CSV table of C-alpha atoms and ligand atoms in Angstrom, one decimal:
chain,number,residue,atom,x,y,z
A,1,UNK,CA,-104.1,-34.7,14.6
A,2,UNK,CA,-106.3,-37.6,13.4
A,3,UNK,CA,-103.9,-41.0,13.0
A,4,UNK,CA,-104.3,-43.2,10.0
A,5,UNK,CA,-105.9,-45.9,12.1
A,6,UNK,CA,-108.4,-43.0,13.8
A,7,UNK,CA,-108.9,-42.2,10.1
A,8,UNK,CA,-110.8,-45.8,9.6
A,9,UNK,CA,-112.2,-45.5,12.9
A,10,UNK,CA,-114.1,-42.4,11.8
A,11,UNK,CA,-114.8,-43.6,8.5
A,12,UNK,CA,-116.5,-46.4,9.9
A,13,UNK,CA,-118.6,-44.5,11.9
A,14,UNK,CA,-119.9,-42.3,9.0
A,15,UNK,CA,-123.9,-42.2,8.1
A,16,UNK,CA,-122.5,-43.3,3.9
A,17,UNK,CA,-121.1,-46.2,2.9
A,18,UNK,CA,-117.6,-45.9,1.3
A,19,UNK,CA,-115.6,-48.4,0.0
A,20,UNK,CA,-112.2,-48.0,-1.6
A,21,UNK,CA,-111.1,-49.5,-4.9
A,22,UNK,CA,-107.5,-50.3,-6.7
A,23,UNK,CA,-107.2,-49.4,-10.2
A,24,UNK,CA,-107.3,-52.9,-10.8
A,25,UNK,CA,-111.1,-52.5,-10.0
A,26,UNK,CA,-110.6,-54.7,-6.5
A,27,UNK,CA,-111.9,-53.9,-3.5
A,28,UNK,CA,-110.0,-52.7,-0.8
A,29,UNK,CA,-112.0,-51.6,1.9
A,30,UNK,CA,-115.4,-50.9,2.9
A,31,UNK,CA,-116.9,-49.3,6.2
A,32,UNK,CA,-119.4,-50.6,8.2
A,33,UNK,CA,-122.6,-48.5,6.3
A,34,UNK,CA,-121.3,-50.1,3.0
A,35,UNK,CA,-121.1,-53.5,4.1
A,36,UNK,CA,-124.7,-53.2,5.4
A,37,UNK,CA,-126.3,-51.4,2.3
A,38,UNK,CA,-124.2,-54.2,0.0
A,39,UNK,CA,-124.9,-57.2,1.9
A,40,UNK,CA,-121.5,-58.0,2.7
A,41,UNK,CA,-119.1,-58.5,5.6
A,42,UNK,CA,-115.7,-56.0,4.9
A,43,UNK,CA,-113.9,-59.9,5.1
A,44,UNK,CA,-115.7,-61.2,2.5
A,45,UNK,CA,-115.6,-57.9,0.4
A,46,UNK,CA,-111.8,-57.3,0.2
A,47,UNK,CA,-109.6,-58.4,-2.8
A,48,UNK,CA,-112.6,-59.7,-4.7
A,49,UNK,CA,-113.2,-57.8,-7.9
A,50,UNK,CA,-115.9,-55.0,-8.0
A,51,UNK,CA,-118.7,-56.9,-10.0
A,52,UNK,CA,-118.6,-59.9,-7.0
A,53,UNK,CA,-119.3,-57.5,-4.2
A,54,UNK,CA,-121.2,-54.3,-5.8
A,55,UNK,CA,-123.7,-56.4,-8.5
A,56,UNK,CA,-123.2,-55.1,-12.1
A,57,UNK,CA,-124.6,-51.8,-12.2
A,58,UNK,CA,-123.0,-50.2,-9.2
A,59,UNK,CA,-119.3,-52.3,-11.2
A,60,UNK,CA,-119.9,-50.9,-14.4
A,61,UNK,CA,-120.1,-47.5,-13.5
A,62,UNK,CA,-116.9,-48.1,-11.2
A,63,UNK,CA,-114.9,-49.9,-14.2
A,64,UNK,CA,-116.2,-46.6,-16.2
A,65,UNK,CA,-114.6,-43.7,-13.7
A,66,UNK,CA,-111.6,-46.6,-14.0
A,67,UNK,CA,-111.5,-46.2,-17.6
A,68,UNK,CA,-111.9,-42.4,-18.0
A,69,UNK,CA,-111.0,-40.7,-14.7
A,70,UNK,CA,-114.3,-39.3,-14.3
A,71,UNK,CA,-116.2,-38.9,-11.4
A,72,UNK,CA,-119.9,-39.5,-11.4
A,73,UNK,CA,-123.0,-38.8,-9.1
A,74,UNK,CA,-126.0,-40.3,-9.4
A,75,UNK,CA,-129.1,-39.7,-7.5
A,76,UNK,CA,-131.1,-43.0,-7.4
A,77,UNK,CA,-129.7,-46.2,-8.2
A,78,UNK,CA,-131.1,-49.2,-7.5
A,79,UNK,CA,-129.5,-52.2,-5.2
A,80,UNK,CA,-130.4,-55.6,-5.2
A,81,UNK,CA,-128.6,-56.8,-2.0
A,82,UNK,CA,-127.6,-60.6,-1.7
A,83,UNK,CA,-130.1,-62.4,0.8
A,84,UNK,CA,-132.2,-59.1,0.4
A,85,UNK,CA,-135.3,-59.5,-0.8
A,86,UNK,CA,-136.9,-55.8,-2.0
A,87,UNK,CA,-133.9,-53.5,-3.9
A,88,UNK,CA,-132.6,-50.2,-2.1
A,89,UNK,CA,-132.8,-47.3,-3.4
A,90,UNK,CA,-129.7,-45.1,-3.0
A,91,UNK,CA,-127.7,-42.1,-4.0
A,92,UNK,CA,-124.4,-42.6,-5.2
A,93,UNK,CA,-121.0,-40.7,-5.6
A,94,UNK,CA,-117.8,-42.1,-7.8
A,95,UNK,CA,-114.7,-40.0,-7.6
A,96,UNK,CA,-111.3,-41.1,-8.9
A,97,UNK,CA,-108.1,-40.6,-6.6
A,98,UNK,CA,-104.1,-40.4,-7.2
A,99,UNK,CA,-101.4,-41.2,-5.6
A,100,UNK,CA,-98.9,-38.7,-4.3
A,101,UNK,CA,-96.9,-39.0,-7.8
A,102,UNK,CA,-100.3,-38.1,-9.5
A,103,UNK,CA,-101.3,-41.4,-11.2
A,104,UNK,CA,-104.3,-42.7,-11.2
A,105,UNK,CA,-104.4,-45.2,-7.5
A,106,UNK,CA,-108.5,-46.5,-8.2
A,107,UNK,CA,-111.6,-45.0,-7.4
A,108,UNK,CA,-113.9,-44.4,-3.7
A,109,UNK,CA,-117.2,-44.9,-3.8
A,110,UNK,CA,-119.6,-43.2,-1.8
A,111,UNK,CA,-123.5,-45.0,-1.3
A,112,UNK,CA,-126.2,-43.5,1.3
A,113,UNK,CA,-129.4,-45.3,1.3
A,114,UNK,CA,-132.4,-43.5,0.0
A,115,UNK,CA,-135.1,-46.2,0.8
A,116,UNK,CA,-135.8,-44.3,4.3
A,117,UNK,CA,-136.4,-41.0,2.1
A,118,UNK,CA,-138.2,-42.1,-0.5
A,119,UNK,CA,-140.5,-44.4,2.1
A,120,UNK,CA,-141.0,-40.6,3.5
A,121,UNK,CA,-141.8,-39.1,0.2
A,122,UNK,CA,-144.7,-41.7,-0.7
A,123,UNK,CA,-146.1,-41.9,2.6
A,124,UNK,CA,-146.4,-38.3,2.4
A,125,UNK,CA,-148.0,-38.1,-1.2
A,126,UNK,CA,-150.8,-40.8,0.2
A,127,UNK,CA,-151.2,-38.5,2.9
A,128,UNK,CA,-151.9,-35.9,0.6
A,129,UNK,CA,-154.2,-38.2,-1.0
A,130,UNK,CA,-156.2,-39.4,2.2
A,131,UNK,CA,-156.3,-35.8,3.2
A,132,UNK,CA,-158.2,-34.6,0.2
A,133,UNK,CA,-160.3,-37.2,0.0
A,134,UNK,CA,-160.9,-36.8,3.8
A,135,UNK,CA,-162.0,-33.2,3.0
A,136,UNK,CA,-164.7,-34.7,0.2
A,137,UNK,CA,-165.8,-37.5,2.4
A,138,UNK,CA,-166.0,-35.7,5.1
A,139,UNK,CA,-168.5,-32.8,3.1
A,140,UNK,CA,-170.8,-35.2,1.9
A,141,UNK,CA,-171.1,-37.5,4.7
A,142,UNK,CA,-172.3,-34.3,6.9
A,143,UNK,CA,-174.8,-33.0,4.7
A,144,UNK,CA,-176.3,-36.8,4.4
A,145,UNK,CA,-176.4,-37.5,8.6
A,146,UNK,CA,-178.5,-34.8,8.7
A,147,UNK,CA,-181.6,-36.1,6.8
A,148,UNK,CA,-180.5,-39.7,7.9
A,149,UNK,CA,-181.4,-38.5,11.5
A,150,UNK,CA,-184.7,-37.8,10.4
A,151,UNK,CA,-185.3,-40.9,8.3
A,152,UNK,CA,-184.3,-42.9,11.2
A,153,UNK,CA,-186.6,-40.7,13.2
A,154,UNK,CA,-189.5,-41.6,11.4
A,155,UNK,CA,-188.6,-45.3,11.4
A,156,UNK,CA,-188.6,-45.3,15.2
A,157,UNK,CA,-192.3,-43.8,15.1
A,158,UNK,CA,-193.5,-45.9,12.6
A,159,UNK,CA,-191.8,-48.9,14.5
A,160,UNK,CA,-193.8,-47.7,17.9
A,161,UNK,CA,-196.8,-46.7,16.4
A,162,UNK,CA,-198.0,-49.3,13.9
A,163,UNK,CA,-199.8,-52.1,15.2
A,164,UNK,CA,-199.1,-54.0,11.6
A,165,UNK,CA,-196.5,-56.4,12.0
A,166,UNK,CA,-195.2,-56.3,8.4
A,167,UNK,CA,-194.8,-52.8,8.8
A,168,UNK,CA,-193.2,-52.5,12.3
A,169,UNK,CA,-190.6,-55.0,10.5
A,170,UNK,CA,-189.8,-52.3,7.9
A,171,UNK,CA,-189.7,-50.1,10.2
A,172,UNK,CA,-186.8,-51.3,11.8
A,173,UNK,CA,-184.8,-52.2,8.5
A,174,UNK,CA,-185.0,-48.9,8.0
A,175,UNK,CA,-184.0,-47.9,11.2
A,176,UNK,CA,-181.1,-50.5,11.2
A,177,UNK,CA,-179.7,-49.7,7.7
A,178,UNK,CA,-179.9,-45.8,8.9
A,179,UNK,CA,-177.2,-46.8,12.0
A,180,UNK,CA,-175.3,-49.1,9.0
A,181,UNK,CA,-175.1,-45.9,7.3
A,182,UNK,CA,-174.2,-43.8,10.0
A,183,UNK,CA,-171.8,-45.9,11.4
A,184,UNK,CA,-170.1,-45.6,7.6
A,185,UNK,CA,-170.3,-41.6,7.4
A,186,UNK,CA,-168.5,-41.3,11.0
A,187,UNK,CA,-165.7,-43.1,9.7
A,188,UNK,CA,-166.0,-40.9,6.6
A,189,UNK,CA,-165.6,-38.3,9.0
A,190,UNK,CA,-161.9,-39.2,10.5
A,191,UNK,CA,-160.9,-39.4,7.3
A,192,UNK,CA,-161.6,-35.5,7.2
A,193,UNK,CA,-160.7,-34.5,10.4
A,194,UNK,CA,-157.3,-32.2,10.8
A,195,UNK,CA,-156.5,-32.3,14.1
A,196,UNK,CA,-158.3,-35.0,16.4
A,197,UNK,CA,-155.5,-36.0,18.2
A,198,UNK,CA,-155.2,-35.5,22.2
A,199,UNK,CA,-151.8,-36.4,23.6
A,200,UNK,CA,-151.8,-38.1,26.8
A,201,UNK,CA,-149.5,-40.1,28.7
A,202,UNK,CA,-150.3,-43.4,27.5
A,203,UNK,CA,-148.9,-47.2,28.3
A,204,UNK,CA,-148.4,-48.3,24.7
A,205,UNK,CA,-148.6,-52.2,26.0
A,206,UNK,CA,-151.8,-51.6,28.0
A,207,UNK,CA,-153.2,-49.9,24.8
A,208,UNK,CA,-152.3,-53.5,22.7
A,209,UNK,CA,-153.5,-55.6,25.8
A,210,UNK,CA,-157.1,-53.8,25.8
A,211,UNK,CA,-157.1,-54.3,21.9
A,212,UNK,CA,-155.9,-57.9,22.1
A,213,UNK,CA,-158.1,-58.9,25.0
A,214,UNK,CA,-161.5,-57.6,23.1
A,215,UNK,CA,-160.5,-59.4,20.0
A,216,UNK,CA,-160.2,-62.4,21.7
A,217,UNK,CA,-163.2,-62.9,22.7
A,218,UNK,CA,-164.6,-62.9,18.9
A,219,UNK,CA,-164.9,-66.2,17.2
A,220,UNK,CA,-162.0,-64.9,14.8
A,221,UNK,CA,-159.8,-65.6,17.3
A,222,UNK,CA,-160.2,-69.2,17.8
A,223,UNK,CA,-157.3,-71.5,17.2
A,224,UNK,CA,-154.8,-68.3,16.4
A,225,UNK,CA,-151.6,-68.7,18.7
A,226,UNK,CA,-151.4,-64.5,20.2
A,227,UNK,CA,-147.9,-63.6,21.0
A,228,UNK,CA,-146.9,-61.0,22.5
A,229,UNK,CA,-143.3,-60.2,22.1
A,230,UNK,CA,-143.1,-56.6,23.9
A,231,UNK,CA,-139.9,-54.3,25.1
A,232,UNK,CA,-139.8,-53.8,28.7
A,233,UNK,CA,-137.6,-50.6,28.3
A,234,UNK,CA,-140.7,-48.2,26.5
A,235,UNK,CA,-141.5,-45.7,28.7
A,236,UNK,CA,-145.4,-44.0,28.6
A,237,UNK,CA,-145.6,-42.1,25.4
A,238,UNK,CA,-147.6,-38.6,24.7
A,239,UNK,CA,-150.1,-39.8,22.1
A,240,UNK,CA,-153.7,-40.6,21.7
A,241,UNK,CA,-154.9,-43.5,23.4
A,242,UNK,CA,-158.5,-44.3,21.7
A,243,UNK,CA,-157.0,-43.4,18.1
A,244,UNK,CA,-154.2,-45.5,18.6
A,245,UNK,CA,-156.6,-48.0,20.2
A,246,UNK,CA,-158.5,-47.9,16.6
A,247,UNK,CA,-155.4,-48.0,14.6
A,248,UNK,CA,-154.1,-51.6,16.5
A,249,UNK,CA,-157.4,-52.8,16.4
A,250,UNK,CA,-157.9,-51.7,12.8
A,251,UNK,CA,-154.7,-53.6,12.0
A,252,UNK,CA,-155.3,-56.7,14.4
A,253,UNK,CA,-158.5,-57.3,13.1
A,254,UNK,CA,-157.4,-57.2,9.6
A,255,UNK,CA,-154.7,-60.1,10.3
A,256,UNK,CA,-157.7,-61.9,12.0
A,257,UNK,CA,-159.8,-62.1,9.2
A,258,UNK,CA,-157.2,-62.6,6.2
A,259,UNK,CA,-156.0,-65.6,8.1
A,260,UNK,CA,-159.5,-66.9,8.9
A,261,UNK,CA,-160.0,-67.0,4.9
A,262,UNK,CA,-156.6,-68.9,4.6
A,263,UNK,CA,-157.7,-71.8,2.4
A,264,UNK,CA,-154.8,-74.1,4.1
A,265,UNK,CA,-156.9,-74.9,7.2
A,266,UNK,CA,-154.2,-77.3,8.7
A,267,UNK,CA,-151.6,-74.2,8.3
A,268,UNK,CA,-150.9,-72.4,11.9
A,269,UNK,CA,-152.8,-69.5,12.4
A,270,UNK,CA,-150.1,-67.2,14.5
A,271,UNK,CA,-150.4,-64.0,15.2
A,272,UNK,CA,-147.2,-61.9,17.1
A,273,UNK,CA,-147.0,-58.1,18.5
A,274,UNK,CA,-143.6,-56.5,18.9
A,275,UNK,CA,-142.8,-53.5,20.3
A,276,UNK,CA,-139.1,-52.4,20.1
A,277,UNK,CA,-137.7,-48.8,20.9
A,278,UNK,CA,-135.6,-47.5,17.4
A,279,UNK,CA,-132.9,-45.0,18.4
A,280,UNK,CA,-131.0,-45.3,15.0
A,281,UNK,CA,-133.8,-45.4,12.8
A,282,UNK,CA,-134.9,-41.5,13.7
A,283,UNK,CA,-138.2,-40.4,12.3
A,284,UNK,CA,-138.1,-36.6,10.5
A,285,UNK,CA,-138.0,-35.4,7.2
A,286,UNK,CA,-134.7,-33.8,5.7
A,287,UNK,CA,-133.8,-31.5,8.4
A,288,UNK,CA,-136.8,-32.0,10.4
A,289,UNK,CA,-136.0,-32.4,14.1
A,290,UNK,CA,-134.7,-36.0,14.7
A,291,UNK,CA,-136.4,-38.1,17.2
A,292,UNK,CA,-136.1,-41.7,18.1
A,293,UNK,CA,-138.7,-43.9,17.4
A,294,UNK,CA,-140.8,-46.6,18.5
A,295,UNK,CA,-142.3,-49.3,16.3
A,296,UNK,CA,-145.0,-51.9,17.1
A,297,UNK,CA,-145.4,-54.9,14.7
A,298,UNK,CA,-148.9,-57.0,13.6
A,299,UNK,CA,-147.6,-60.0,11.9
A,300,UNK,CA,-149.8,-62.7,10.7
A,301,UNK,CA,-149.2,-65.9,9.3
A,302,UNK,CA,-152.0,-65.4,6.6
A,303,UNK,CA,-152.1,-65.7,3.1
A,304,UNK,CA,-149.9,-61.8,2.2
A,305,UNK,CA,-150.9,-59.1,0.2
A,306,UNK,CA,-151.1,-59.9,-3.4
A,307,UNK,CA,-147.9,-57.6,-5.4
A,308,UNK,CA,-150.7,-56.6,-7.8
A,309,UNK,CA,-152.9,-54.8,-5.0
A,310,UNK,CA,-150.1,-53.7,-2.7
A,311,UNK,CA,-150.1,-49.9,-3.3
A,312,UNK,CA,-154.0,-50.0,-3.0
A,313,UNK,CA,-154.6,-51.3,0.5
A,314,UNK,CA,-154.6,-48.0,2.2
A,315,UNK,CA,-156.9,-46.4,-0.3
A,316,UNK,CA,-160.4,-45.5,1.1
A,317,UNK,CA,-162.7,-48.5,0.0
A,318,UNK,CA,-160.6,-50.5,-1.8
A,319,UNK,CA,-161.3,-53.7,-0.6
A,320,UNK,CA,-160.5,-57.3,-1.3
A,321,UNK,CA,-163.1,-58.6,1.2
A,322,UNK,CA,-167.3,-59.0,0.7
A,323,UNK,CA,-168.2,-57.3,3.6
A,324,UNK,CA,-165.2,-54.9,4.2
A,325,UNK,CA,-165.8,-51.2,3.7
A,326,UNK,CA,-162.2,-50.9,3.0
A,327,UNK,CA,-161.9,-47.7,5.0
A,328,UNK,CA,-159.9,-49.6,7.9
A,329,UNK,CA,-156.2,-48.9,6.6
A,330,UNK,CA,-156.8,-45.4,5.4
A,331,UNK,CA,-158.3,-44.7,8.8
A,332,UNK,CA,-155.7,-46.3,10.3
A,333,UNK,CA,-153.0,-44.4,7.9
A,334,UNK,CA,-154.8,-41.1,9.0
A,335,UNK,CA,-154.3,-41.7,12.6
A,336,UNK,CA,-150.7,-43.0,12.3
A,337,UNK,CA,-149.9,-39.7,10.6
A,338,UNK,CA,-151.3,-37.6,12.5
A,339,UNK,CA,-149.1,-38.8,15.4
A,340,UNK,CA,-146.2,-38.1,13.3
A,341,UNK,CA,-145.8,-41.5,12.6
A,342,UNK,CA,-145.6,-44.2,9.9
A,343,UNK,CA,-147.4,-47.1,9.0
A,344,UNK,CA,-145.8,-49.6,6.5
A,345,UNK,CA,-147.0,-53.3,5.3
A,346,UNK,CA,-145.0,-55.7,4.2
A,347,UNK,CA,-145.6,-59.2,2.8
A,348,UNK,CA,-144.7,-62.0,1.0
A,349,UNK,CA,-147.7,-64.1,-0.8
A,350,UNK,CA,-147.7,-67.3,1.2
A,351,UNK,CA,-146.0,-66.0,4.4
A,352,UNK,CA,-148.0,-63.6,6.1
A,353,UNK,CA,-148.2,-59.5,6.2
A,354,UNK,CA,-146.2,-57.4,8.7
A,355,UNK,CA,-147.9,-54.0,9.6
A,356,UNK,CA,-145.6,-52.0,11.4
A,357,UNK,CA,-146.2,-48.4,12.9
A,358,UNK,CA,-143.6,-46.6,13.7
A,359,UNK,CA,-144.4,-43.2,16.2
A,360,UNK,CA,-141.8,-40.9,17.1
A,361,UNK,CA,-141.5,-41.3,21.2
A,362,UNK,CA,-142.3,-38.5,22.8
A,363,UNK,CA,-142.4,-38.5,26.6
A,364,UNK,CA,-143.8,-36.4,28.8
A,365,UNK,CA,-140.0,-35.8,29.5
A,366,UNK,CA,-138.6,-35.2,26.0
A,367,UNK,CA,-141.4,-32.6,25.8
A,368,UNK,CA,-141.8,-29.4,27.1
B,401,ATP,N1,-153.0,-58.6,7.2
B,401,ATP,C1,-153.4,-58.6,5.9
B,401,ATP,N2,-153.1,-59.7,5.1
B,401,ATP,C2,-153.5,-59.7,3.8
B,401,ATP,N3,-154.2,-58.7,3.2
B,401,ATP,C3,-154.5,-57.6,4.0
B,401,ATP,C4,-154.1,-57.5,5.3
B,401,ATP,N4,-154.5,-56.3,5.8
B,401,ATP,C5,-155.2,-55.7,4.8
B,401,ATP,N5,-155.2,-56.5,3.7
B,401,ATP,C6,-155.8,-56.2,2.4
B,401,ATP,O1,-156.0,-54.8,2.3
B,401,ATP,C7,-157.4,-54.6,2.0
B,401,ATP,C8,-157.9,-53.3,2.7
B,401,ATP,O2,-157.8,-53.4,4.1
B,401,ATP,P1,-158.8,-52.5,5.0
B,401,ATP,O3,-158.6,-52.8,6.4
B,401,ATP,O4,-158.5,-51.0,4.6
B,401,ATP,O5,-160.2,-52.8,4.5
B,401,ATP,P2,-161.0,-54.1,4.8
B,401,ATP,O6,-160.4,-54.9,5.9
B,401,ATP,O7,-161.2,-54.8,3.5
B,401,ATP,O8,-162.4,-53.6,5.3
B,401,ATP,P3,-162.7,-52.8,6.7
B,401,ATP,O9,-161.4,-52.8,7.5
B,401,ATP,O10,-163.2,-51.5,6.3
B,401,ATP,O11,-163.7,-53.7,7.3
B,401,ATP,C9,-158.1,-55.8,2.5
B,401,ATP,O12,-159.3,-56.0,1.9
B,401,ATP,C10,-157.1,-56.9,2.2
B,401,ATP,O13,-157.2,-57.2,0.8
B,402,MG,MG1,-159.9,-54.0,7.7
């Protein structure tokens, strides 16, 4: 048989917050999950009144089920936590309870937090987005290589041929702007590939090294302070090293050049890689299988992503930049995903962008 103080051991330990109101509508207790979604230590939350520690949304529909005696579910609520600055989404459940006598004794409140799910749900409609698009791109950028080869074909002849040095110069516009274009339609091409991926044992921090060391010796680089902030304890993961190698580079270079065109020239340029093994933040879908995770972090100290182009950075050629193609998220997106993984940016205007990709860790152990 369970004790009573087992009882709040176990609560504590559940995946959904709960926390227990009097029908005075004060706080009486709240597990661990609660005091994490809310912002709040259990100390700090007890005997103050429910609009103190749950904000006034979450209070008013407590003081309601108070009122009436009727329990209430609601699917997505939003939760502005104290110190917190983006809201989290969650799911919530208010049921009344009684004492042994049958009176009304207050109300327990059940929160899980959605923002991991609905996270899921959007990257998986840009997904669907990138992949269609992918399919397009893809079409149109193989019937075009094809007379491209031959245009750049002739270029090369005229360019050995003609004696005339005006048009030997032409000549090799032509064939330069041919490999400009080519160069484009192969990325075009990832964006429509399915399957591209070949799993290999890889060393995650030699893959960040090699990407780090080639950037360095770009002009980009100088005056940027590199830090490299990596876990010891990741073992050699099965994934991809050359698409990976694109997708760090992709995001490494991007942090490069949005702090290079930081107006602030006396503001530190700073750019830090972490790499961290997540074994409670388990990557899967509803019931998909649930495997831990491991996430590597690009943060720059450069200007941020503007709020008003934010859900546009990962579309194919939208750009912000003069000479960017604007295919260097999305490519990176479609790689990320098609390790299983995730790819998130975060930023707030004036302090830097955090792009963090999170794979699920597969070893050559966990894997049959
Ligand atoms: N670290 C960052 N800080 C601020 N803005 C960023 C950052 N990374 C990306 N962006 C914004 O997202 C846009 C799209 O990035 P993306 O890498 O897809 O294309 P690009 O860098 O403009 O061109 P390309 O990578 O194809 O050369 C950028 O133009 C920029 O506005
Ligand atoms: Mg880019």
């Amino acid at each position: 048989m369970v004790s009573v103080r087992d009882l709040a051991n176990v609560i504590d330990a559940l995946h959904s917050g709960v926390v227990v109101i009097d029908a005075g509508g004060t706080v009486r207790e709240m597990n661990g999950e609660a005091c994490r979604i809310l912002g709040s230590s259990a100390e700090a939350g007890r005997r103050r009144p429910v609009e103190e520690v749950l904000g006034p949304l979450l209070a008013k529909r407590v003081r309601s089920t108070l009122a009436d005696g009727r329990g209430l579910v609601e699917n997505e609520i939003r939760i502005q936590r104290r110190h917190a600055p983006a809201a989290l989404v969650a799911e919530v459940a208010i049921a009344p309870f009684r004492d042994p006598d049958g009176r009304a004794d207050g109300v327990v409140l059940e929160i899980r937090d959605r923002s991991i799910h609905q996270e899921l749900i959007a990257a998986e409609s840009q997904r669907h987005r990138i992949r269609s698009f992918g399919r397009i791109a893809a079409g149109i950028a193989h019937e075009v290589k094809n007379p491209l080869g031959g245009i750049r074909g002739a270029g090369e002849l005229v360019a050995k041929r003609s004696d005339d040095p005006r048009m030997k110069k032409a000549a090799e516009l032509v064939i330069r702007e041919s490999d400009r274009i080519s160069a484009l339609l192969d990325d075009f091409m990832v964006l429509g590939e399915e399957q591209g991926v070949r799993a290999r044992a890889v060393n995650l921090h030699r893959i960040l090294d090699d990407v780090l060391d080639l950037n360095d010796l770009d002009p980009l680089s100088d005056g940027v302070e590199i830090r490299r902030l990596y876990d010891p304890s990741i073992p050699e993961l099965l994934a991809d090293r050359d698409r990976l190698a694109q997708v760090f580079h992709n995001l490494v270079r991007n942090a490069l050049q949005c702090m290079a065109e930081r107006d602030d020239a006396a503001a530190e340029k700073a750019l830090e890689i972490r790499t961290r093994v997540d074994l409670d933040h388990p990557l899967s879908i509803g019931d998909g299988p649930r495997v831990p995770s491991v996430s590597v972090e690009v943060q720059d100290s450069g200007p941020g992503i503007p709020e008003s182009v934010r859900d546009k950075i990962t579309v194919p050629f939208f750009t912000t930049r003069t000479t960017g193609t604007g295919l260097g998220l999305a490519i990176a997106q479609h790689w990320v995903t098609a390790h299983r993984g995730r790819l998130v940016l975060e930023s707030e205007p004036g302090h830097g962008t955090l792009a963090r990709v999170t794979l699920p860790l597969h070893t050559a152990r966990s894997t049959p």
